[in-house]
Amino acid sequence: MANKVAIVTGGGSGIGRAAAQKFAREGARVVVADVNPESGADTATAIKKQGGEADYIVVDTSSYESVESLVQQTLELYGKLDIMFNNAGVVGERYSVHEMPVEEYHRTVAVNQHGVFYGIKTAGNAMKENGGVIINTASIYGLIADRKHFPYHASKGAVIMMTKSAALDLARFNIRVVGIAPGLIETGIVSGLRNNPDLWHKIERAQMRGKAGTPEEVANVAAFLASDEASFLNGHVFCVDDGASSFKR
Ligand SMILES: NC(=O)c1ccc[n+]([C@@H]2O[C@H](COP(=O)([O-])OP(=O)(O)OC[C@H]3O[C@@H](n4cnc5c(N)ncnc54)[C@H](O)[C@@H]3O)[C@@H](O)[C@H]2O)c1
């Protein structure tokens, strides 16, 4: 990734932080983008302390103007964009679909689905002269359903299909669009589950070897997908889930 310029949304925490650090270790100049100013700045500081190159830009990926400005500021800083990791996401409150507050549905879809569209659109424009790679974070919950997660399933299923559709549209610009679908990963987004050990262990057992993954294990896959070694991978979403989506339980 030497001399590549990468944006990582949701870079302040979990998978995004691990990916920003991994991309920087591989030589990329990384723009850490997050709605949380403290955590985003922390990631950028940690990268610089390790000798990497990073900046931090506040973004709310549910706003088109905010994502457009993020890409514009990145172009002003570095003159190009090679890698866009549309990773920011929220899990939302759990309700059965018939009791789901309409605002809660829209809030989750705004970040997880519309935010990824804004990232694809703006990065696609920024990359169309020189090519690039766009990676979207879906989830195995875009493939299989659990109870009381309707907006999350809706939005992550959309990310899988948006990845395929965008890959087809952007192929003529030498832009690859791929996705990752993590299983249970030990990050902030699932910290609420930690307070319920029975539920946590039940979900953990859904991974073939019975353990949650680490953000680094997902970041390693994202780094590979972003690299030239993955040059023939396009339009697919890769499950990073220790087989969780491959067996009946
Ligand atoms: N952890 C898991 O088990 C798991 C499983 C499947 C998919 N995912 C997906 O992985 C992605 C990363 O999540 P994580 O697990 O690292 O969780 P996390 O909560 O540690 O990180 C999510 C980051 O996104 C940021 N964010 C939230 N809303 C934002 C917005 N509107 N604009 C910009 N940034 C915003 C948060 O501030 C946070 O830093 C998400 O898309 C999530 O849905 C996670």
PDB file of C-alpha atoms and ligand atoms in Angstrom:
ATOM      1  CA  MET A   1       0.000   0.000   0.000  1.00  0.00           C
ATOM      2  CA  ALA A   2       2.994   2.306  -0.254  1.00  0.00           C
ATOM      3  CA  ASN A   3       1.952   5.777  -1.440  1.00  0.00           C
ATOM      4  CA  LYS A   4      -1.735   4.849  -1.496  1.00  0.00           C
ATOM      5  CA  VAL A   5      -4.213   7.270   0.052  1.00  0.00           C
ATOM      6  CA  ALA A   6      -6.989   5.621   2.052  1.00  0.00           C
ATOM      7  CA  ILE A   7     -10.101   6.853   3.849  1.00  0.00           C
ATOM      8  CA  VAL A   8     -11.467   4.651   6.649  1.00  0.00           C
ATOM      9  CA  THR A   9     -14.911   5.608   7.960  1.00  0.00           C
ATOM     10  CA  GLY A  10     -15.690   4.479  11.480  1.00  0.00           C
ATOM     11  CA  GLY A  11     -11.923   4.694  11.925  1.00  0.00           C
ATOM     12  CA  GLY A  12     -12.216   5.747  15.552  1.00  0.00           C
ATOM     13  CA  SER A  13     -13.016   2.315  16.910  1.00  0.00           C
ATOM     14  CA  GLY A  14     -13.080  -1.448  16.408  1.00  0.00           C
ATOM     15  CA  ILE A  15     -12.667  -2.745  12.855  1.00  0.00           C
ATOM     16  CA  GLY A  16     -12.114   0.743  11.408  1.00  0.00           C
ATOM     17  CA  ARG A  17      -9.363   1.585  13.890  1.00  0.00           C
ATOM     18  CA  ALA A  18      -7.615  -1.741  13.304  1.00  0.00           C
ATOM     19  CA  ALA A  19      -7.898  -1.259   9.525  1.00  0.00           C
ATOM     20  CA  ALA A  20      -6.561   2.307   9.663  1.00  0.00           C
ATOM     21  CA  GLN A  21      -3.575   1.068  11.676  1.00  0.00           C
ATOM     22  CA  LYS A  22      -2.988  -1.895   9.369  1.00  0.00           C
ATOM     23  CA  PHE A  23      -3.249   0.247   6.203  1.00  0.00           C
ATOM     24  CA  ALA A  24      -0.752   2.714   7.721  1.00  0.00           C
ATOM     25  CA  ARG A  25       1.664  -0.104   8.644  1.00  0.00           C
ATOM     26  CA  GLU A  26       1.451  -1.241   5.018  1.00  0.00           C
ATOM     27  CA  GLY A  27       2.557   2.244   3.938  1.00  0.00           C
ATOM     28  CA  ALA A  28      -0.742   3.993   3.164  1.00  0.00           C
ATOM     29  CA  ARG A  29      -1.478   7.598   4.077  1.00  0.00           C
ATOM     30  CA  VAL A  30      -4.707   7.217   6.033  1.00  0.00           C
ATOM     31  CA  VAL A  31      -7.577   9.612   6.614  1.00  0.00           C
ATOM     32  CA  VAL A  32      -9.345   8.430   9.742  1.00  0.00           C
ATOM     33  CA  ALA A  33     -12.983   9.531   9.493  1.00  0.00           C
ATOM     34  CA  ASP A  34     -15.433   9.229  12.356  1.00  0.00           C
ATOM     35  CA  VAL A  35     -18.423  10.995  13.880  1.00  0.00           C
ATOM     36  CA  ASN A  36     -16.707  10.804  17.274  1.00  0.00           C
ATOM     37  CA  PRO A  37     -13.988  13.491  17.366  1.00  0.00           C
ATOM     38  CA  GLU A  38     -12.035  12.058  20.336  1.00  0.00           C
ATOM     39  CA  SER A  39     -11.772   8.464  19.139  1.00  0.00           C
ATOM     40  CA  GLY A  40     -10.988   9.470  15.552  1.00  0.00           C
ATOM     41  CA  ALA A  41      -8.205  11.757  16.719  1.00  0.00           C
ATOM     42  CA  ASP A  42      -6.882   8.980  19.009  1.00  0.00           C
ATOM     43  CA  THR A  43      -6.541   6.595  16.065  1.00  0.00           C
ATOM     44  CA  ALA A  44      -4.668   9.179  13.996  1.00  0.00           C
ATOM     45  CA  THR A  45      -2.358   9.951  16.941  1.00  0.00           C
ATOM     46  CA  ALA A  46      -1.657   6.252  17.529  1.00  0.00           C
ATOM     47  CA  ILE A  47      -0.746   5.802  13.848  1.00  0.00           C
ATOM     48  CA  LYS A  48       1.623   8.780  13.911  1.00  0.00           C
ATOM     49  CA  LYS A  49       3.265   7.489  17.101  1.00  0.00           C
ATOM     50  CA  GLN A  50       3.969   4.223  15.259  1.00  0.00           C
ATOM     51  CA  GLY A  51       5.651   6.201  12.461  1.00  0.00           C
ATOM     52  CA  GLY A  52       2.721   6.148  10.052  1.00  0.00           C
ATOM     53  CA  GLU A  53       0.987   8.983   8.233  1.00  0.00           C
ATOM     54  CA  ALA A  54      -2.569   9.855   9.264  1.00  0.00           C
ATOM     55  CA  ASP A  55      -5.056  12.681   9.495  1.00  0.00           C
ATOM     56  CA  TYR A  56      -8.375  12.845  11.196  1.00  0.00           C
ATOM     57  CA  ILE A  57     -11.538  14.325   9.678  1.00  0.00           C
ATOM     58  CA  VAL A  58     -14.934  14.443  11.396  1.00  0.00           C
ATOM     59  CA  VAL A  59     -17.686  12.934   9.269  1.00  0.00           C
ATOM     60  CA  ASP A  60     -21.276  11.938   9.727  1.00  0.00           C
ATOM     61  CA  THR A  61     -21.736   9.328   7.028  1.00  0.00           C
ATOM     62  CA  SER A  62     -25.523   9.667   7.199  1.00  0.00           C
ATOM     63  CA  SER A  63     -25.135  13.115   5.585  1.00  0.00           C
ATOM     64  CA  TYR A  64     -24.271  13.347   1.896  1.00  0.00           C
ATOM     65  CA  GLU A  65     -22.712  16.799   2.329  1.00  0.00           C
ATOM     66  CA  SER A  66     -20.492  15.507   5.130  1.00  0.00           C
ATOM     67  CA  VAL A  67     -19.189  12.551   3.085  1.00  0.00           C
ATOM     68  CA  GLU A  68     -18.690  14.737   0.013  1.00  0.00           C
ATOM     69  CA  SER A  69     -16.686  17.179   2.140  1.00  0.00           C
ATOM     70  CA  LEU A  70     -14.597  14.295   3.589  1.00  0.00           C
ATOM     71  CA  VAL A  71     -13.565  13.174   0.104  1.00  0.00           C
ATOM     72  CA  GLN A  72     -12.959  16.765  -1.026  1.00  0.00           C
ATOM     73  CA  GLN A  73     -10.746  17.485   2.006  1.00  0.00           C
ATOM     74  CA  THR A  74      -8.810  14.270   1.349  1.00  0.00           C
ATOM     75  CA  LEU A  75      -8.184  15.332  -2.264  1.00  0.00           C
ATOM     76  CA  GLU A  76      -7.006  18.736  -1.020  1.00  0.00           C
ATOM     77  CA  LEU A  77      -4.655  17.080   1.494  1.00  0.00           C
ATOM     78  CA  TYR A  78      -3.176  14.357  -0.707  1.00  0.00           C
ATOM     79  CA  GLY A  79      -4.233  15.100  -4.296  1.00  0.00           C
ATOM     80  CA  LYS A  80      -5.825  11.668  -4.838  1.00  0.00           C
ATOM     81  CA  LEU A  81      -7.843   8.850  -3.316  1.00  0.00           C
ATOM     82  CA  ASP A  82      -6.939   5.189  -3.875  1.00  0.00           C
ATOM     83  CA  ILE A  83      -8.876   3.282  -1.200  1.00  0.00           C
ATOM     84  CA  MET A  84     -12.268   4.035   0.339  1.00  0.00           C
ATOM     85  CA  PHE A  85     -13.299   1.817   3.246  1.00  0.00           C
ATOM     86  CA  ASN A  86     -16.998   2.473   3.917  1.00  0.00           C
ATOM     87  CA  ASN A  87     -17.047   0.864   7.321  1.00  0.00           C
ATOM     88  CA  ALA A  88     -18.970   3.123   9.759  1.00  0.00           C
ATOM     89  CA  GLY A  89     -22.068   1.448  11.131  1.00  0.00           C
ATOM     90  CA  VAL A  90     -24.557   1.345  13.975  1.00  0.00           C
ATOM     91  CA  VAL A  91     -26.550  -1.571  15.325  1.00  0.00           C
ATOM     92  CA  GLY A  92     -29.628   0.265  16.671  1.00  0.00           C
ATOM     93  CA  GLU A  93     -32.092  -0.628  19.388  1.00  0.00           C
ATOM     94  CA  ARG A  94     -33.729  -4.047  19.247  1.00  0.00           C
ATOM     95  CA  TYR A  95     -37.479  -4.261  18.607  1.00  0.00           C
ATOM     96  CA  SER A  96     -39.692  -6.753  16.888  1.00  0.00           C
ATOM     97  CA  VAL A  97     -40.508  -5.338  13.447  1.00  0.00           C
ATOM     98  CA  HIS A  98     -44.150  -4.581  14.304  1.00  0.00           C
ATOM     99  CA  GLU A  99     -43.000  -2.474  17.271  1.00  0.00           C
ATOM    100  CA  MET A 100     -40.024  -0.851  15.508  1.00  0.00           C
ATOM    101  CA  PRO A 101     -40.119   2.947  15.855  1.00  0.00           C
ATOM    102  CA  VAL A 102     -40.000   4.380  12.354  1.00  0.00           C
ATOM    103  CA  GLU A 103     -37.261   6.840  13.440  1.00  0.00           C
ATOM    104  CA  GLU A 104     -35.085   3.950  14.658  1.00  0.00           C
ATOM    105  CA  TYR A 105     -35.393   2.216  11.282  1.00  0.00           C
ATOM    106  CA  HIS A 106     -34.449   5.414   9.439  1.00  0.00           C
ATOM    107  CA  ARG A 107     -31.533   6.150  11.807  1.00  0.00           C
ATOM    108  CA  THR A 108     -29.936   2.753  11.209  1.00  0.00           C
ATOM    109  CA  VAL A 109     -30.544   2.729   7.456  1.00  0.00           C
ATOM    110  CA  ALA A 110     -29.234   6.321   7.191  1.00  0.00           C
ATOM    111  CA  VAL A 111     -25.790   5.315   8.490  1.00  0.00           C
ATOM    112  CA  ASN A 112     -25.446   1.696   7.362  1.00  0.00           C
ATOM    113  CA  GLN A 113     -27.029   1.908   3.925  1.00  0.00           C
ATOM    114  CA  HIS A 114     -27.219   5.516   2.751  1.00  0.00           C
ATOM    115  CA  GLY A 115     -23.799   6.278   4.236  1.00  0.00           C
ATOM    116  CA  VAL A 116     -22.260   3.496   2.148  1.00  0.00           C
ATOM    117  CA  PHE A 117     -23.990   4.819  -0.987  1.00  0.00           C
ATOM    118  CA  TYR A 118     -22.598   8.314  -0.317  1.00  0.00           C
ATOM    119  CA  GLY A 119     -19.126   6.829   0.135  1.00  0.00           C
ATOM    120  CA  ILE A 120     -19.348   4.818  -3.091  1.00  0.00           C
ATOM    121  CA  LYS A 121     -20.658   7.772  -5.089  1.00  0.00           C
ATOM    122  CA  THR A 122     -18.158  10.352  -3.902  1.00  0.00           C
ATOM    123  CA  ALA A 123     -15.173   7.980  -3.980  1.00  0.00           C
ATOM    124  CA  GLY A 124     -16.228   6.734  -7.416  1.00  0.00           C
ATOM    125  CA  ASN A 125     -16.016  10.290  -8.730  1.00  0.00           C
ATOM    126  CA  ALA A 126     -12.672  10.895  -7.018  1.00  0.00           C
ATOM    127  CA  MET A 127     -11.206   7.658  -8.427  1.00  0.00           C
ATOM    128  CA  LYS A 128     -12.532   7.676 -11.968  1.00  0.00           C
ATOM    129  CA  GLU A 129      -9.332   9.036 -13.561  1.00  0.00           C
ATOM    130  CA  ASN A 130      -6.837   6.694 -11.861  1.00  0.00           C
ATOM    131  CA  GLY A 131      -8.873   3.731 -10.572  1.00  0.00           C
ATOM    132  CA  GLY A 132      -9.028   2.510  -6.993  1.00  0.00           C
ATOM    133  CA  VAL A 133     -10.666   0.146  -4.526  1.00  0.00           C
ATOM    134  CA  ILE A 134     -13.874   0.642  -2.557  1.00  0.00           C
ATOM    135  CA  ILE A 135     -14.537  -1.748   0.351  1.00  0.00           C
ATOM    136  CA  ASN A 136     -17.901  -1.817   2.102  1.00  0.00           C
ATOM    137  CA  THR A 137     -18.578  -3.354   5.497  1.00  0.00           C
ATOM    138  CA  ALA A 138     -21.710  -5.488   5.393  1.00  0.00           C
ATOM    139  CA  SER A 139     -22.339  -8.259   7.953  1.00  0.00           C
ATOM    140  CA  ILE A 140     -23.360 -11.896   7.983  1.00  0.00           C
ATOM    141  CA  TYR A 141     -26.617 -10.296   9.184  1.00  0.00           C
ATOM    142  CA  GLY A 142     -26.987  -9.168   5.586  1.00  0.00           C
ATOM    143  CA  LEU A 143     -27.315 -12.872   4.723  1.00  0.00           C
ATOM    144  CA  ILE A 144     -29.036 -14.511   7.686  1.00  0.00           C
ATOM    145  CA  ALA A 145     -31.744 -13.179  10.006  1.00  0.00           C
ATOM    146  CA  ASP A 146     -31.945 -12.911  13.776  1.00  0.00           C
ATOM    147  CA  ARG A 147     -34.907 -11.664  15.773  1.00  0.00           C
ATOM    148  CA  LYS A 148     -35.398  -7.952  16.488  1.00  0.00           C
ATOM    149  CA  HIS A 149     -32.744  -6.638  14.096  1.00  0.00           C
ATOM    150  CA  PHE A 150     -34.915  -5.615  11.155  1.00  0.00           C
ATOM    151  CA  PRO A 151     -33.215  -2.310  10.170  1.00  0.00           C
ATOM    152  CA  TYR A 152     -29.742  -3.812  10.588  1.00  0.00           C
ATOM    153  CA  HIS A 153     -30.633  -6.750   8.303  1.00  0.00           C
ATOM    154  CA  ALA A 154     -32.283  -4.441   5.788  1.00  0.00           C
ATOM    155  CA  SER A 155     -29.272  -2.138   5.639  1.00  0.00           C
ATOM    156  CA  LYS A 156     -26.570  -4.844   5.567  1.00  0.00           C
ATOM    157  CA  GLY A 157     -28.440  -6.823   2.897  1.00  0.00           C
ATOM    158  CA  ALA A 158     -28.515  -3.616   0.877  1.00  0.00           C
ATOM    159  CA  VAL A 159     -24.741  -3.160   1.302  1.00  0.00           C
ATOM    160  CA  ILE A 160     -24.160  -6.602  -0.249  1.00  0.00           C
ATOM    161  CA  MET A 161     -26.270  -5.775  -3.306  1.00  0.00           C
ATOM    162  CA  MET A 162     -24.907  -2.209  -3.572  1.00  0.00           C
ATOM    163  CA  THR A 163     -21.402  -3.701  -3.697  1.00  0.00           C
ATOM    164  CA  LYS A 164     -22.283  -5.853  -6.713  1.00  0.00           C
ATOM    165  CA  SER A 165     -24.163  -3.084  -8.497  1.00  0.00           C
ATOM    166  CA  ALA A 166     -21.441  -0.476  -7.936  1.00  0.00           C
ATOM    167  CA  ALA A 167     -18.703  -2.900  -9.035  1.00  0.00           C
ATOM    168  CA  LEU A 168     -20.465  -3.330 -12.359  1.00  0.00           C
ATOM    169  CA  ASP A 169     -20.952   0.407 -12.910  1.00  0.00           C
ATOM    170  CA  LEU A 170     -17.417   1.377 -11.880  1.00  0.00           C
ATOM    171  CA  ALA A 171     -15.458  -1.458 -13.544  1.00  0.00           C
ATOM    172  CA  ARG A 172     -14.896   0.670 -16.672  1.00  0.00           C
ATOM    173  CA  PHE A 173     -12.950   3.145 -14.507  1.00  0.00           C
ATOM    174  CA  ASN A 174     -10.709   0.373 -13.129  1.00  0.00           C
ATOM    175  CA  ILE A 175     -12.368   0.760  -9.736  1.00  0.00           C
ATOM    176  CA  ARG A 176     -12.931  -2.493  -7.835  1.00  0.00           C
ATOM    177  CA  VAL A 177     -15.813  -2.608  -5.346  1.00  0.00           C
ATOM    178  CA  VAL A 178     -15.775  -5.416  -2.773  1.00  0.00           C
ATOM    179  CA  GLY A 179     -17.244  -6.035   0.644  1.00  0.00           C
ATOM    180  CA  ILE A 180     -16.633  -7.841   3.895  1.00  0.00           C
ATOM    181  CA  ALA A 181     -19.298  -9.506   6.013  1.00  0.00           C
ATOM    182  CA  PRO A 182     -17.964 -10.015   9.538  1.00  0.00           C
ATOM    183  CA  GLY A 183     -19.384 -12.485  12.026  1.00  0.00           C
ATOM    184  CA  LEU A 184     -19.199 -11.669  15.740  1.00  0.00           C
ATOM    185  CA  ILE A 185     -16.211  -9.394  16.323  1.00  0.00           C
ATOM    186  CA  GLU A 186     -15.161  -8.099  19.738  1.00  0.00           C
ATOM    187  CA  THR A 187     -15.751  -4.326  19.299  1.00  0.00           C
ATOM    188  CA  GLY A 188     -17.738  -1.461  20.766  1.00  0.00           C
ATOM    189  CA  ILE A 189     -20.802  -2.147  18.636  1.00  0.00           C
ATOM    190  CA  VAL A 190     -21.458  -5.446  20.457  1.00  0.00           C
ATOM    191  CA  SER A 191     -20.351  -4.269  23.911  1.00  0.00           C
ATOM    192  CA  GLY A 192     -23.995  -4.276  25.090  1.00  0.00           C
ATOM    193  CA  LEU A 193     -24.101  -8.045  24.535  1.00  0.00           C
ATOM    194  CA  ARG A 194     -21.190  -8.449  26.927  1.00  0.00           C
ATOM    195  CA  ASN A 195     -23.526  -7.543  29.810  1.00  0.00           C
ATOM    196  CA  ASN A 196     -25.564 -10.638  29.028  1.00  0.00           C
ATOM    197  CA  PRO A 197     -23.064 -13.542  29.253  1.00  0.00           C
ATOM    198  CA  ASP A 198     -25.597 -16.229  28.221  1.00  0.00           C
ATOM    199  CA  LEU A 199     -26.540 -14.372  25.063  1.00  0.00           C
ATOM    200  CA  TRP A 200     -22.885 -13.522  24.343  1.00  0.00           C
ATOM    201  CA  HIS A 201     -21.816 -17.181  24.552  1.00  0.00           C
ATOM    202  CA  LYS A 202     -24.778 -18.283  22.450  1.00  0.00           C
ATOM    203  CA  ILE A 203     -23.766 -15.870  19.688  1.00  0.00           C
ATOM    204  CA  GLU A 204     -20.087 -16.750  20.113  1.00  0.00           C
ATOM    205  CA  ARG A 205     -20.896 -20.434  19.554  1.00  0.00           C
ATOM    206  CA  ALA A 206     -22.214 -19.495  16.116  1.00  0.00           C
ATOM    207  CA  GLN A 207     -18.580 -19.170  14.972  1.00  0.00           C
ATOM    208  CA  MET A 208     -17.237 -22.630  14.006  1.00  0.00           C
ATOM    209  CA  ARG A 209     -14.505 -22.506  16.657  1.00  0.00           C
ATOM    210  CA  GLY A 210     -16.801 -20.918  19.240  1.00  0.00           C
ATOM    211  CA  LYS A 211     -14.997 -17.591  19.694  1.00  0.00           C
ATOM    212  CA  ALA A 212     -15.600 -14.032  18.571  1.00  0.00           C
ATOM    213  CA  GLY A 213     -13.090 -12.625  16.094  1.00  0.00           C
ATOM    214  CA  THR A 214     -10.785  -9.683  16.692  1.00  0.00           C
ATOM    215  CA  PRO A 215     -10.883  -6.378  14.776  1.00  0.00           C
ATOM    216  CA  GLU A 216      -7.374  -7.181  13.524  1.00  0.00           C
ATOM    217  CA  GLU A 217      -8.579 -10.412  11.885  1.00  0.00           C
ATOM    218  CA  VAL A 218     -11.070  -8.369   9.866  1.00  0.00           C
ATOM    219  CA  ALA A 219      -8.571  -5.580   9.178  1.00  0.00           C
ATOM    220  CA  ASN A 220      -6.142  -8.108   7.675  1.00  0.00           C
ATOM    221  CA  VAL A 221      -8.773  -9.160   5.140  1.00  0.00           C
ATOM    222  CA  ALA A 222      -9.644  -5.541   4.325  1.00  0.00           C
ATOM    223  CA  ALA A 223      -5.946  -4.782   3.765  1.00  0.00           C
ATOM    224  CA  PHE A 224      -5.621  -7.745   1.408  1.00  0.00           C
ATOM    225  CA  LEU A 225      -8.740  -6.723  -0.532  1.00  0.00           C
ATOM    226  CA  ALA A 226      -7.395  -3.176  -0.841  1.00  0.00           C
ATOM    227  CA  SER A 227      -4.029  -4.375  -2.119  1.00  0.00           C
ATOM    228  CA  ASP A 228      -2.952  -5.102  -5.686  1.00  0.00           C
ATOM    229  CA  GLU A 229      -2.639  -8.770  -4.681  1.00  0.00           C
ATOM    230  CA  ALA A 230      -6.442  -8.868  -4.804  1.00  0.00           C
ATOM    231  CA  SER A 231      -6.505  -7.350  -8.301  1.00  0.00           C
ATOM    232  CA  PHE A 232      -8.870 -10.006  -9.729  1.00  0.00           C
ATOM    233  CA  LEU A 233     -11.400  -9.805  -6.868  1.00  0.00           C
ATOM    234  CA  ASN A 234     -14.392  -7.670  -7.682  1.00  0.00           C
ATOM    235  CA  GLY A 235     -18.121  -7.446  -6.922  1.00  0.00           C
ATOM    236  CA  HIS A 236     -18.033 -10.006  -4.102  1.00  0.00           C
ATOM    237  CA  VAL A 237     -18.628  -9.751  -0.382  1.00  0.00           C
ATOM    238  CA  PHE A 238     -16.356 -11.967   1.721  1.00  0.00           C
ATOM    239  CA  CYS A 239     -17.590 -13.460   4.992  1.00  0.00           C
ATOM    240  CA  VAL A 240     -15.030 -13.010   7.774  1.00  0.00           C
ATOM    241  CA  ASP A 241     -16.931 -15.126  10.257  1.00  0.00           C
ATOM    242  CA  ASP A 242     -15.105 -18.363  11.113  1.00  0.00           C
ATOM    243  CA  GLY A 243     -17.764 -20.118   9.054  1.00  0.00           C
ATOM    244  CA  ALA A 244     -20.698 -18.801  11.095  1.00  0.00           C
ATOM    245  CA  SER A 245     -22.856 -18.210   8.021  1.00  0.00           C
ATOM    246  CA  SER A 246     -22.043 -21.672   6.599  1.00  0.00           C
ATOM    247  CA  PHE A 247     -23.699 -24.024   9.059  1.00  0.00           C
ATOM    248  CA  LYS A 248     -27.106 -24.675  10.621  1.00  0.00           C
ATOM    249  CA  ARG A 249     -27.440 -24.315  14.372  1.00  0.00           C
TER     250      ARG A 249
HETATM  251  N1  LIG B   1     -18.504  -6.154  15.649  1.00  0.00           N
HETATM  252  C1  LIG B   1     -19.257  -7.016  15.015  1.00  0.00           C
HETATM  253  O1  LIG B   1     -19.605  -8.076  15.539  1.00  0.00           O
HETATM  254  C2  LIG B   1     -19.695  -6.717  13.593  1.00  0.00           C
HETATM  255  C3  LIG B   1     -20.263  -7.758  12.850  1.00  0.00           C
HETATM  256  C4  LIG B   1     -20.667  -7.503  11.552  1.00  0.00           C
HETATM  257  C5  LIG B   1     -20.533  -6.252  11.000  1.00  0.00           C
HETATM  258  N2  LIG B   1     -19.979  -5.243  11.758  1.00  0.00           N
HETATM  259  C6  LIG B   1     -19.861  -3.932  11.115  1.00  0.00           C
HETATM  260  O2  LIG B   1     -18.540  -3.475  11.230  1.00  0.00           O
HETATM  261  C7  LIG B   1     -18.525  -2.053  11.103  1.00  0.00           C
HETATM  262  C8  LIG B   1     -17.608  -1.472  12.160  1.00  0.00           C
HETATM  263  O3  LIG B   1     -18.188  -1.699  13.427  1.00  0.00           O
HETATM  264  P1  LIG B   1     -17.326  -2.152  14.695  1.00  0.00           P
HETATM  265  O4  LIG B   1     -17.707  -3.533  14.996  1.00  0.00           O
HETATM  266  O5  LIG B   1     -15.918  -1.816  14.492  1.00  0.00           O
HETATM  267  O6  LIG B   1     -18.021  -1.244  15.819  1.00  0.00           O
HETATM  268  P2  LIG B   1     -17.501   0.057  16.602  1.00  0.00           P
HETATM  269  O7  LIG B   1     -18.723   0.564  17.294  1.00  0.00           O
HETATM  270  O8  LIG B   1     -16.310  -0.283  17.397  1.00  0.00           O
HETATM  271  O9  LIG B   1     -17.078   1.057  15.442  1.00  0.00           O
HETATM  272  C9  LIG B   1     -18.037   1.768  14.680  1.00  0.00           C
HETATM  273  C10 LIG B   1     -17.479   3.165  14.436  1.00  0.00           C
HETATM  274  O10 LIG B   1     -18.384   3.839  13.535  1.00  0.00           O
HETATM  275  C11 LIG B   1     -18.522   5.181  13.999  1.00  0.00           C
HETATM  276  N3  LIG B   1     -19.774   5.738  13.490  1.00  0.00           N
HETATM  277  C12 LIG B   1     -21.037   5.427  13.874  1.00  0.00           C
HETATM  278  N4  LIG B   1     -21.919   6.197  13.212  1.00  0.00           N
HETATM  279  C13 LIG B   1     -21.191   6.997  12.386  1.00  0.00           C
HETATM  280  C14 LIG B   1     -21.535   8.007  11.461  1.00  0.00           C
HETATM  281  N5  LIG B   1     -22.823   8.362  11.242  1.00  0.00           N
HETATM  282  N6  LIG B   1     -20.554   8.626  10.785  1.00  0.00           N
HETATM  283  C15 LIG B   1     -19.253   8.276  11.000  1.00  0.00           C
HETATM  284  N7  LIG B   1     -18.858   7.343  11.882  1.00  0.00           N
HETATM  285  C16 LIG B   1     -19.829   6.708  12.573  1.00  0.00           C
HETATM  286  C17 LIG B   1     -18.497   5.067  15.522  1.00  0.00           C
HETATM  287  O11 LIG B   1     -18.211   6.306  16.135  1.00  0.00           O
HETATM  288  C18 LIG B   1     -17.417   4.015  15.713  1.00  0.00           C
HETATM  289  O12 LIG B   1     -16.136   4.612  15.829  1.00  0.00           O
HETATM  290  C19 LIG B   1     -19.981  -1.612  11.198  1.00  0.00           C
HETATM  291  O13 LIG B   1     -20.467  -1.323   9.901  1.00  0.00           O
HETATM  292  C20 LIG B   1     -20.674  -2.830  11.759  1.00  0.00           C
HETATM  293  O14 LIG B   1     -22.027  -2.893  11.398  1.00  0.00           O
HETATM  294  C21 LIG B   1     -19.562  -5.454  13.026  1.00  0.00           C
END
